[in-house]
Short mmCIF file of C-alpha atoms and ligand atoms in Angstrom, two decimals:
data_model
loop_
_atom_site.label_atom_id
_atom_site.label_comp_id
_atom_site.label_asym_id
_atom_site.label_seq_id
_atom_site.Cartn_x
_atom_site.Cartn_y
_atom_site.Cartn_z
CA MET G 1 -32.96 2.27 -4.90
CA GLN G 2 -35.23 5.29 -4.54
CA ILE G 3 -34.68 8.12 -7.01
CA SER G 4 -33.58 10.47 -4.22
CA ASN G 5 -30.91 7.99 -3.09
CA TRP G 6 -29.81 7.48 -6.64
CA VAL G 7 -29.44 11.19 -7.29
CA ASN G 8 -27.54 11.54 -4.02
CA TYR G 9 -25.20 8.77 -5.06
CA TRP G 10 -24.25 10.31 -8.39
CA LEU G 11 -24.13 13.90 -7.19
CA PHE G 12 -22.48 13.68 -3.83
CA LEU G 13 -20.44 10.52 -3.53
CA PRO G 14 -16.92 11.73 -4.35
CA LEU G 15 -15.75 9.98 -7.51
CA LYS G 16 -12.72 7.89 -6.73
CA LEU G 17 -10.24 5.96 -8.80
CA MET G 18 -8.06 3.12 -7.55
CA VAL G 19 -4.65 3.36 -9.22
CA VAL G 20 -2.34 0.33 -9.47
CA VAL G 21 1.28 1.25 -10.20
CA GLY G 22 3.84 -1.13 -11.68
CA GLY G 23 4.41 -4.47 -10.01
CA GLN G 24 5.82 -7.84 -10.91
CA ALA G 25 4.18 -9.70 -13.83
CA PRO G 26 6.42 -11.72 -13.55
CA LYS G 27 9.16 -9.10 -14.18
CA ALA G 28 9.02 -5.46 -13.10
CA ILE G 29 6.55 -3.59 -15.35
CA ARG G 30 5.79 0.02 -16.29
CA SER G 31 2.03 -0.45 -16.65
CA VAL G 32 -0.31 1.70 -14.56
CA GLU G 33 -4.01 0.96 -14.55
CA CYS G 34 -6.89 2.45 -12.66
CA TYR G 35 -10.28 1.16 -11.61
CA ASP G 36 -13.27 3.46 -12.00
CA PHE G 37 -15.78 2.57 -9.26
CA LYS G 38 -18.65 4.20 -11.12
CA GLU G 39 -18.00 2.49 -14.46
CA GLU G 40 -16.75 -0.70 -12.72
CA ARG G 41 -13.98 -0.88 -15.33
CA TRP G 42 -10.19 -0.77 -15.58
CA HIS G 43 -8.32 1.78 -17.77
CA GLN G 44 -4.65 2.02 -18.64
CA VAL G 45 -3.09 5.42 -17.93
CA ALA G 46 0.40 6.84 -18.64
CA GLU G 47 3.11 4.24 -17.97
CA LEU G 48 5.85 4.73 -15.39
CA PRO G 49 9.03 6.29 -16.87
CA SER G 50 10.89 3.08 -15.93
CA ARG G 51 10.07 -0.43 -14.73
CA ARG G 52 9.22 -0.58 -11.04
CA CYS G 53 7.91 -3.20 -8.62
CA ARG G 54 8.05 -3.45 -4.81
CA ALA G 55 7.80 0.36 -4.62
CA GLY G 56 5.96 2.40 -2.01
CA VAL G 57 2.99 4.27 -3.48
CA VAL G 58 1.01 7.11 -1.89
CA TYR G 59 -1.31 9.97 -2.87
CA MET G 60 -0.32 13.37 -1.47
CA SER G 61 -1.42 16.89 -2.43
CA GLY G 62 -3.11 15.72 -5.62
CA LEU G 63 -0.12 13.71 -6.87
CA ILE G 64 0.77 10.01 -6.77
CA PHE G 65 4.32 9.19 -5.64
CA ALA G 66 6.07 5.92 -6.55
CA VAL G 67 8.98 5.57 -4.16
CA GLY G 68 11.98 3.27 -4.63
CA GLY G 69 11.42 -0.38 -5.47
CA PHE G 70 13.16 -2.80 -7.84
CA ASN G 71 13.63 -2.07 -11.55
CA GLY G 72 14.46 -5.61 -12.65
CA SER G 73 18.15 -5.37 -11.82
CA LEU G 74 18.62 -2.94 -8.95
CA ARG G 75 16.91 -1.65 -5.83
CA VAL G 76 16.49 2.03 -6.58
CA ARG G 77 16.36 5.30 -4.66
CA THR G 78 14.49 7.09 -7.45
CA VAL G 79 11.03 8.59 -6.99
CA ASP G 80 8.45 9.42 -9.68
CA SER G 81 5.34 11.52 -9.22
CA TYR G 82 2.16 11.35 -11.32
CA ASP G 83 -0.21 14.20 -12.00
CA PRO G 84 -3.66 12.70 -12.71
CA VAL G 85 -4.89 15.90 -14.38
CA LYS G 86 -2.00 15.97 -16.90
CA ASN G 87 -1.74 12.14 -17.01
CA GLN G 88 2.00 12.62 -16.75
CA TRP G 89 4.91 11.22 -14.70
CA THR G 90 7.85 13.40 -13.49
CA SER G 91 10.95 12.49 -11.45
CA VAL G 92 11.46 14.16 -8.08
CA ALA G 93 14.40 14.03 -5.63
CA ASN G 94 15.94 10.61 -4.92
CA MET G 95 15.77 9.05 -1.48
CA GLN G 96 19.06 8.78 0.42
CA ASP G 97 18.84 4.97 0.62
CA ARG G 98 18.04 2.37 -2.00
CA ARG G 99 15.00 0.42 -0.88
CA SER G 100 12.50 -2.07 -2.27
CA THR G 101 9.59 -3.74 -0.41
CA LEU G 102 9.40 -0.61 1.73
CA GLY G 103 6.33 0.87 3.35
CA ALA G 104 5.21 4.35 2.31
CA ALA G 105 2.69 6.61 4.02
CA VAL G 106 1.74 10.26 4.42
CA LEU G 107 1.83 11.76 7.90
CA ASN G 108 1.53 15.47 8.79
CA GLY G 109 2.18 16.55 5.20
CA LEU G 110 5.38 14.50 4.82
CA LEU G 111 5.89 11.33 2.79
CA TYR G 112 7.61 8.60 4.83
CA ALA G 113 9.62 5.70 3.35
CA VAL G 114 9.94 2.96 5.96
CA GLY G 115 12.33 -0.01 6.02
CA GLY G 116 12.56 -2.28 2.99
CA PHE G 117 15.51 -4.10 1.41
CA ASP G 118 18.55 -2.53 -0.26
CA GLY G 119 19.74 -5.61 -2.15
CA SER G 120 21.83 -7.07 0.64
CA THR G 121 20.10 -6.38 3.94
CA GLY G 122 16.75 -5.55 5.50
CA LEU G 123 16.51 -1.91 6.57
CA SER G 124 15.43 -0.31 9.81
CA SER G 125 16.07 3.16 8.42
CA VAL G 126 13.25 5.61 7.77
CA GLU G 127 13.31 8.80 5.73
CA ALA G 128 10.81 11.56 5.05
CA TYR G 129 10.20 13.73 1.98
CA ASN G 130 9.24 17.36 2.14
CA MET G 131 7.47 18.31 -1.07
CA LYS G 132 8.06 22.04 -0.60
CA THR G 133 11.84 21.70 -0.46
CA ASN G 134 11.98 18.54 -2.64
CA GLU G 135 14.28 16.95 -0.02
CA TRP G 136 14.55 13.63 1.80
CA PHE G 137 15.90 13.43 5.37
CA HIS G 138 16.38 10.56 7.82
CA VAL G 139 14.33 10.29 10.99
CA THR G 140 14.73 7.82 13.87
CA PRO G 141 15.06 4.26 12.54
CA MET G 142 12.71 1.49 13.62
CA ASN G 143 13.75 -0.89 16.41
CA THR G 144 13.71 -3.78 13.90
CA ARG G 145 14.96 -4.32 10.36
CA ARG G 146 11.89 -4.88 8.23
CA SER G 147 11.79 -5.78 4.57
CA SER G 148 8.38 -6.56 3.03
CA VAL G 149 6.85 -4.32 5.67
CA GLY G 150 3.33 -2.89 5.53
CA VAL G 151 2.51 0.54 6.94
CA GLY G 152 -0.58 2.55 7.79
CA VAL G 153 -1.47 5.76 9.60
CA VAL G 154 -4.16 5.77 12.30
CA GLY G 155 -4.85 8.57 14.75
CA GLY G 156 -1.76 10.54 13.68
CA MET G 157 0.59 7.59 14.30
CA LEU G 158 2.43 5.54 11.69
CA TYR G 159 2.41 1.76 12.20
CA ALA G 160 4.97 -0.65 10.70
CA VAL G 161 3.53 -4.15 10.56
CA GLY G 162 5.43 -7.44 10.31
CA GLY G 163 7.90 -7.98 7.49
CA TYR G 164 11.10 -9.99 7.39
CA ASP G 165 14.08 -9.48 9.65
CA GLY G 166 17.16 -10.50 7.66
CA ALA G 167 19.11 -10.87 10.92
CA SER G 168 16.99 -13.56 12.61
CA ARG G 169 15.78 -14.89 9.23
CA GLN G 170 12.24 -14.90 10.56
CA CYS G 171 9.02 -13.46 9.31
CA LEU G 172 7.82 -11.02 11.95
CA SER G 173 4.67 -10.75 14.00
CA THR G 174 5.90 -7.61 15.77
CA VAL G 175 4.46 -4.16 15.12
CA GLU G 176 5.87 -0.76 15.99
CA CYS G 177 4.43 2.69 15.97
CA TYR G 178 6.06 6.06 15.09
CA ASN G 179 5.18 9.31 16.78
CA CYS G 180 6.36 12.11 14.46
CA ASN G 181 6.14 14.75 17.20
CA SER G 182 8.60 12.97 19.48
CA ASP G 183 10.42 11.15 16.61
CA VAL G 184 10.21 7.88 18.59
CA TRP G 185 9.30 4.30 17.60
CA THR G 186 7.49 2.14 20.18
CA TYR G 187 6.45 -1.52 20.01
CA VAL G 188 2.71 -2.17 20.28
CA ALA G 189 0.78 -5.46 20.53
CA GLU G 190 2.04 -8.23 18.22
CA MET G 191 -0.15 -9.84 15.60
CA SER G 192 -1.39 -13.36 16.32
CA THR G 193 0.75 -14.67 13.41
CA ARG G 194 3.96 -13.89 11.55
CA ARG G 195 3.30 -11.96 8.35
CA SER G 196 5.79 -10.77 5.77
CA GLY G 197 4.42 -9.10 2.66
CA ALA G 198 1.06 -8.47 4.31
CA GLY G 199 -1.20 -5.89 2.73
CA VAL G 200 -1.79 -3.14 5.27
CA GLY G 201 -4.65 -0.66 5.11
CA VAL G 202 -6.71 1.65 7.32
CA LEU G 203 -10.49 1.81 7.49
CA ASN G 204 -12.60 3.54 10.18
CA ASN G 205 -9.55 4.14 12.42
CA LEU G 206 -8.61 0.46 12.42
CA LEU G 207 -5.42 -1.01 10.94
CA TYR G 208 -5.83 -4.15 8.81
CA ALA G 209 -3.11 -6.74 8.11
CA VAL G 210 -4.19 -8.83 5.14
CA GLY G 211 -2.60 -12.12 4.08
CA GLY G 212 1.19 -12.19 3.77
CA HIS G 213 3.33 -15.22 4.38
CA ASP G 214 5.37 -17.11 6.97
CA GLY G 215 8.06 -18.98 5.05
CA PRO G 216 6.40 -20.89 2.20
CA LEU G 217 2.95 -20.63 3.77
CA VAL G 218 0.86 -17.91 2.08
CA ARG G 219 -2.00 -16.69 4.22
CA LYS G 220 -5.64 -15.89 3.51
CA SER G 221 -6.20 -14.88 7.11
CA VAL G 222 -6.73 -11.26 8.12
CA GLU G 223 -6.47 -9.46 11.43
CA VAL G 224 -7.36 -5.97 12.53
CA TYR G 225 -5.74 -3.70 15.15
CA ASP G 226 -7.60 -1.20 17.26
CA PRO G 227 -5.13 1.37 18.64
CA ALA G 228 -7.67 2.46 21.28
CA ILE G 229 -7.39 -0.95 23.01
CA ASN G 230 -3.98 -2.08 21.63
CA THR G 231 -5.49 -5.36 20.46
CA TRP G 232 -5.43 -7.47 17.28
CA THR G 233 -8.57 -9.43 16.37
CA GLN G 234 -8.97 -12.06 13.67
CA ILE G 235 -11.69 -11.38 11.07
CA ALA G 236 -13.06 -13.36 8.09
CA ASP G 237 -10.50 -14.96 5.72
CA MET G 238 -10.14 -13.63 2.18
CA ASN G 239 -11.35 -15.82 -0.69
CA MET G 240 -7.74 -16.35 -1.80
CA CYS G 241 -4.33 -16.67 -0.20
CA ARG G 242 -2.36 -13.53 -1.04
CA ARG G 243 0.98 -12.00 -0.22
CA ASN G 244 2.55 -8.83 -1.63
CA ALA G 245 -0.92 -7.52 -2.51
CA GLY G 246 -1.95 -3.87 -2.54
CA VAL G 247 -4.56 -2.61 -0.07
CA CYS G 248 -6.65 0.55 0.02
CA ALA G 249 -9.88 1.78 1.60
CA VAL G 250 -12.67 3.34 -0.48
CA ASN G 251 -16.24 4.28 0.45
CA GLY G 252 -16.27 2.22 3.63
CA LEU G 253 -14.77 -0.92 2.06
CA LEU G 254 -11.24 -2.36 2.21
CA TYR G 255 -9.91 -3.47 -1.19
CA VAL G 256 -7.12 -6.00 -1.74
CA ILE G 257 -5.53 -5.95 -5.18
CA GLY G 258 -3.50 -8.68 -6.86
CA GLY G 259 -0.55 -10.19 -5.04
CA ASP G 260 0.56 -13.80 -5.42
CA ASP G 261 -0.64 -17.04 -3.90
CA GLY G 262 2.82 -18.61 -3.75
CA SER G 263 2.81 -19.78 -7.36
CA CYS G 264 0.78 -17.33 -9.51
CA ASN G 265 0.46 -13.57 -9.76
CA LEU G 266 -3.18 -12.63 -9.24
CA ALA G 267 -5.30 -10.26 -11.37
CA THR G 268 -8.26 -10.45 -9.01
CA VAL G 269 -9.47 -7.86 -6.52
CA GLU G 270 -11.63 -8.51 -3.47
CA TYR G 271 -13.11 -6.20 -0.87
CA TYR G 272 -14.04 -6.49 2.80
CA ASN G 273 -17.20 -5.05 4.24
CA PRO G 274 -16.71 -4.55 8.00
CA THR G 275 -20.47 -4.35 8.56
CA THR G 276 -21.04 -7.90 7.30
CA ASP G 277 -17.53 -9.32 7.99
CA LYS G 278 -17.49 -10.65 4.40
CA TRP G 279 -15.05 -10.65 1.48
CA THR G 280 -16.43 -10.31 -2.06
CA VAL G 281 -14.50 -10.78 -5.32
CA VAL G 282 -14.86 -7.86 -7.78
CA SER G 283 -16.15 -9.12 -11.15
CA SER G 284 -13.71 -7.03 -13.21
CA CYS G 285 -10.06 -8.18 -13.04
CA MET G 286 -6.91 -6.20 -13.82
CA SER G 287 -5.47 -6.59 -17.33
CA THR G 288 -2.64 -8.67 -15.92
CA GLY G 289 -1.80 -10.62 -12.78
CA ARG G 290 0.59 -8.57 -10.66
CA SER G 291 2.18 -8.82 -7.26
CA TYR G 292 4.24 -6.16 -5.49
CA ALA G 293 2.24 -3.37 -7.19
CA GLY G 294 1.64 -0.11 -5.38
CA VAL G 295 -2.00 0.91 -4.94
CA THR G 296 -3.60 4.17 -3.95
CA VAL G 297 -6.96 5.92 -4.23
CA ILE G 298 -7.31 9.32 -5.86
CA ASP G 299 -10.09 11.76 -6.63
CA LYS G 300 -11.17 11.33 -10.24
CA PRO G 301 -9.88 14.28 -12.28
CA LEU G 302 -12.76 16.38 -13.68
C1 NAG H 1 17.88 0.12 -13.03
O1 NAG H 1 18.41 1.25 -12.41
C2 NAG H 1 19.80 1.44 -12.65
C3 NAG H 1 20.28 2.60 -11.79
O2 NAG H 1 19.34 3.62 -11.68
C4 NAG H 1 20.02 1.66 -14.12
O3 NAG H 1 21.40 1.84 -14.39
C5 NAG H 1 19.51 0.45 -14.88
O4 NAG H 1 19.60 0.66 -16.26
C6 NAG H 1 18.05 0.17 -14.52
N1 NAG H 1 17.64 -1.09 -15.10
C7 NAG H 1 16.52 -1.24 -15.76
C8 NAG H 1 16.23 -2.62 -16.25
O5 NAG H 1 15.74 -0.32 -15.99
#
């Protein structure tokens, strides 16, 4: 690399950390670790106040939120927030519903908790959290019950991808889209395959559905949705079969973190480069194999 490029890289590329919250290893854990892209290393940070896997995890207004999940005995409605500057977790208002394997996303300044499983049934219900009032409120439910659902926001719309419909006992290929201005859910094009526990992420205004499973079959296949043409397209397979993995986008790459291959929890991370249509395994693994962890990307605290 030329010196000028090198200086640019260190001075201007925003420093990001990938934070992996809780998960199943094989029981619900409190551990939180983060990957420093510059150092190419993992660090442990403050543990969750209580064990949590299958939670929804987002980054909003400088804080990480871990929403609901399973604590080893119960699906919970509790929510913890993490301040990266103080390296400290605090509890905020509970959701109205218990939910694990939910989807969580930020849209128009609100934190949405979508679907999931309450311990007896898959949920179609959706609620939103207003940080200013510290309150959760229900919005229009989805058309389908979806546990193990993946969500992502593209172009101001929230997409709920696949999952498991307790009623028909089928993994789902259907996808629906939430417009927060009209408070309406609408079906969009289905994926080419059924995926429950897919990792869902957004890169360059495209929605990715990574791995997941259909019954006992764990997938390594990946497909990508372009809202502009309402079409799913298959892309290169991952190196490993994964379901219940975390997904996040950083610096033009899509990262997939952990998950399980149907028998083992995985400590490996791989990333997709859309320019080359290739998956590459990151050389540094997490400290422990974990599935059902929440993953988000934050700005590195100064
Ligand atoms: C799980 O949560 C319930 C209710 O919040 C609590 O009573 C229980 O002690 C928790 N279990 C574990 C293992 O933390």
